Tab-separated table of C-alpha atoms in Angstrom:
chain	number	residue	atom	x	y	z
A	1	LEU	CA	78.063	122.165	48.753
A	2	HIS	CA	77.582	122.516	45.013
A	3	GLU	CA	75.635	125.776	44.346
A	4	GLN	CA	74.840	125.712	40.659
A	5	PRO	CA	71.418	126.633	39.763
A	6	ASP	CA	70.454	123.273	38.566
A	7	TYR	CA	71.155	121.930	42.044
A	8	LEU	CA	68.435	124.113	43.665
A	9	GLU	CA	65.772	121.384	43.627
A	10	ALA	CA	68.250	118.754	44.876
A	11	HIS	CA	69.370	120.906	47.805
A	12	PHE	CA	65.617	121.572	48.536
A	13	ASN	CA	64.647	117.926	48.470
A	14	LEU	CA	67.587	116.868	50.387
A	15	ALA	CA	66.893	119.505	53.122
A	16	LEU	CA	63.396	118.517	53.342
A	17	THR	CA	64.132	114.827	53.632
A	18	LEU	CA	66.830	115.434	56.231
A	19	SER	CA	64.637	117.655	58.365
A	20	GLN	CA	61.717	115.195	58.205
A	21	ASN	CA	63.959	112.453	59.295
A	22	GLY	CA	65.336	114.202	62.405
A	23	HIS	CA	68.531	115.482	60.850
A	24	ALA	CA	67.868	119.168	61.233
A	25	ALA	CA	71.495	120.176	61.632
A	26	GLU	CA	72.333	118.601	58.233
A	27	ALA	CA	69.338	120.121	56.665
A	28	ILE	CA	70.217	123.736	57.419
A	29	PRO	CA	73.078	124.181	54.972
A	30	HIS	CA	71.039	122.815	52.225
A	31	TYR	CA	68.177	125.290	52.944
A	32	ARG	CA	70.698	127.987	53.045
A	33	ALA	CA	72.245	126.949	49.760
A	34	VAL	CA	68.709	127.007	48.244
A	35	LEU	CA	68.229	130.604	49.483
A	36	ARG	CA	71.728	131.558	47.980
A	37	LEU	CA	70.625	130.102	44.654
A	38	LYS	CA	67.220	131.640	44.697
A	39	PRO	CA	66.868	134.436	47.287
A	40	GLY	CA	63.254	135.023	48.229
A	41	LEU	CA	62.088	131.395	47.497
A	42	VAL	CA	59.136	131.371	49.840
A	43	PRO	CA	59.158	127.559	50.437
A	44	GLY	CA	62.789	127.687	51.286
A	45	MET	CA	62.361	130.678	53.620
A	46	GLU	CA	59.367	129.017	55.362
A	47	ARG	CA	60.876	125.657	55.848
A	48	LEU	CA	64.143	127.061	57.295
A	49	ALA	CA	62.283	129.513	59.523
A	50	TRP	CA	60.165	126.746	60.923
A	51	LEU	CA	63.203	124.579	61.583
A	52	LEU	CA	65.108	127.510	63.241
A	53	ALA	CA	62.075	128.460	65.408
A	54	THR	CA	60.713	125.105	66.536
A	55	ASN	CA	63.548	122.494	66.648
A	56	PRO	CA	63.798	120.930	70.078
A	57	ASP	CA	67.563	121.259	70.001
A	58	ALA	CA	68.467	124.771	71.335
A	59	SER	CA	71.830	124.658	69.391
A	60	ILE	CA	69.974	124.489	66.193
A	61	ARG	CA	67.442	127.215	66.933
A	62	ASP	CA	68.077	130.822	65.689
A	63	GLY	CA	65.076	132.940	66.668
A	64	ALA	CA	66.458	136.137	64.888
A	65	GLU	CA	67.041	134.446	61.607
A	66	ALA	CA	63.682	132.488	61.923
A	67	LEU	CA	61.798	135.846	62.469
A	68	ARG	CA	63.614	137.498	59.617
A	69	LEU	CA	62.797	134.692	57.107
A	70	ALA	CA	59.152	134.173	58.417
A	71	SER	CA	58.573	137.964	58.186
A	72	LEU	CA	59.842	137.949	54.520
A	73	ALA	CA	57.614	135.088	53.735
A	74	VAL	CA	54.448	136.782	55.030
A	75	GLN	CA	55.466	140.016	53.237
A	76	SER	CA	55.917	138.263	49.985
A	77	GLY	CA	52.260	137.346	49.802
A	78	GLN	CA	53.246	134.346	47.651
A	79	SER	CA	52.292	131.679	50.311
A	80	ASN	CA	49.397	130.080	52.043
A	81	ASP	CA	48.369	132.731	54.656
A	82	ALA	CA	47.632	130.284	57.298
A	83	GLN	CA	50.947	128.531	56.926
A	84	ALA	CA	53.135	131.709	56.559
A	85	LEU	CA	51.394	133.186	59.633
A	86	ASP	CA	51.723	130.006	61.641
A	87	ILE	CA	55.467	130.053	60.925
A	88	LEU	CA	55.606	133.801	61.904
A	89	ALA	CA	53.880	132.999	65.205
A	90	ALA	CA	56.352	130.257	66.017
A	91	ALA	CA	59.289	132.584	65.282
A	92	ASP	CA	57.643	135.396	67.333
A	93	ALA	CA	57.368	132.919	70.228
A	94	GLU	CA	61.063	131.624	69.856
A	95	ASN	CA	62.029	135.449	70.314
A	96	GLY	CA	59.770	135.739	73.428
A	97	LYS	CA	57.337	137.979	71.528
A	98	PHE	CA	54.281	136.045	72.810
A	99	ALA	CA	51.636	138.859	72.129
A	100	GLU	CA	52.756	138.970	68.619
A	101	ALA	CA	52.865	135.130	68.403
A	102	THR	CA	49.411	134.960	69.750
A	103	GLU	CA	48.070	137.550	67.237
A	104	ALA	CA	49.785	135.913	64.163
A	105	ALA	CA	48.397	132.433	65.339
A	106	ARG	CA	44.853	133.785	65.654
A	107	LYS	CA	45.146	135.185	62.124
A	108	ALA	CA	46.637	131.790	61.022
A	109	LEU	CA	43.776	130.014	62.680
A	110	GLY	CA	41.147	132.176	61.101
A	111	ALA	CA	42.875	131.558	57.574
A	112	ALA	CA	42.978	127.888	58.176
A	113	ARG	CA	39.429	127.822	59.164
A	114	ALA	CA	38.126	129.884	56.278
A	115	GLY	CA	40.121	127.528	54.034
A	116	LYS	CA	38.439	124.544	55.539
A	117	HIS	CA	41.579	123.092	56.657
A	118	ASP	CA	40.433	121.485	59.870
A	119	SER	CA	43.441	119.487	60.766
A	120	VAL	CA	45.671	122.453	60.160
A	121	ALA	CA	43.457	124.637	62.231
A	122	ALA	CA	43.580	122.036	65.062
A	123	GLN	CA	47.399	122.170	65.074
A	124	ILE	CA	47.439	125.964	65.014
A	125	GLN	CA	44.970	125.931	67.892
A	126	LYS	CA	47.262	123.905	70.054
A	127	ARG	CA	50.251	126.178	69.371
A	128	LEU	CA	48.055	129.245	70.097
A	129	GLU	CA	47.304	127.798	73.415
A	130	LEU	CA	51.104	127.576	74.071
A	131	TYR	CA	51.778	131.079	72.984
A	132	SER	CA	49.041	132.577	75.043
A	133	THR	CA	50.712	130.977	78.183
A	134	GLY	CA	54.123	132.330	77.232
A	135	LYS	CA	55.581	129.086	75.880
A	136	PRO	CA	57.156	128.647	72.372
A	137	TYR	CA	56.277	125.564	70.220
A	138	ARG	CA	58.888	122.726	69.817
A	139	GLU	CA	58.650	120.026	67.178
A	140	PRO	CA	58.232	116.639	68.798
């Protein structure tokens, strides 16, 4: 992988396209390249954390890394609260921390409703129901 700063956007876009088209394993190195080129880039941290927490393939998931990245994204304060908290909830659930996942999902739900993001709120509500029954969320 080329890691020159001008490749940041290319790596991010390629990772996004790969992950959205079911090629998570191929997307991960590109998300990691993005974070090497620009540590602390919130969209990169969020996308990688989501993939590592929610992928249906257990060999791709990495709960510890997902939780580390999601926590950093929330702490940065540079992202949409609902989205960052939703990702944190998914990472907590992947790590078996269902009480924390439920709390983060409730906060995410409140932020989504406050922002009038009804479709996002509906998705978060479904994940909240999973967490409250001790189940992690998996991308379809």
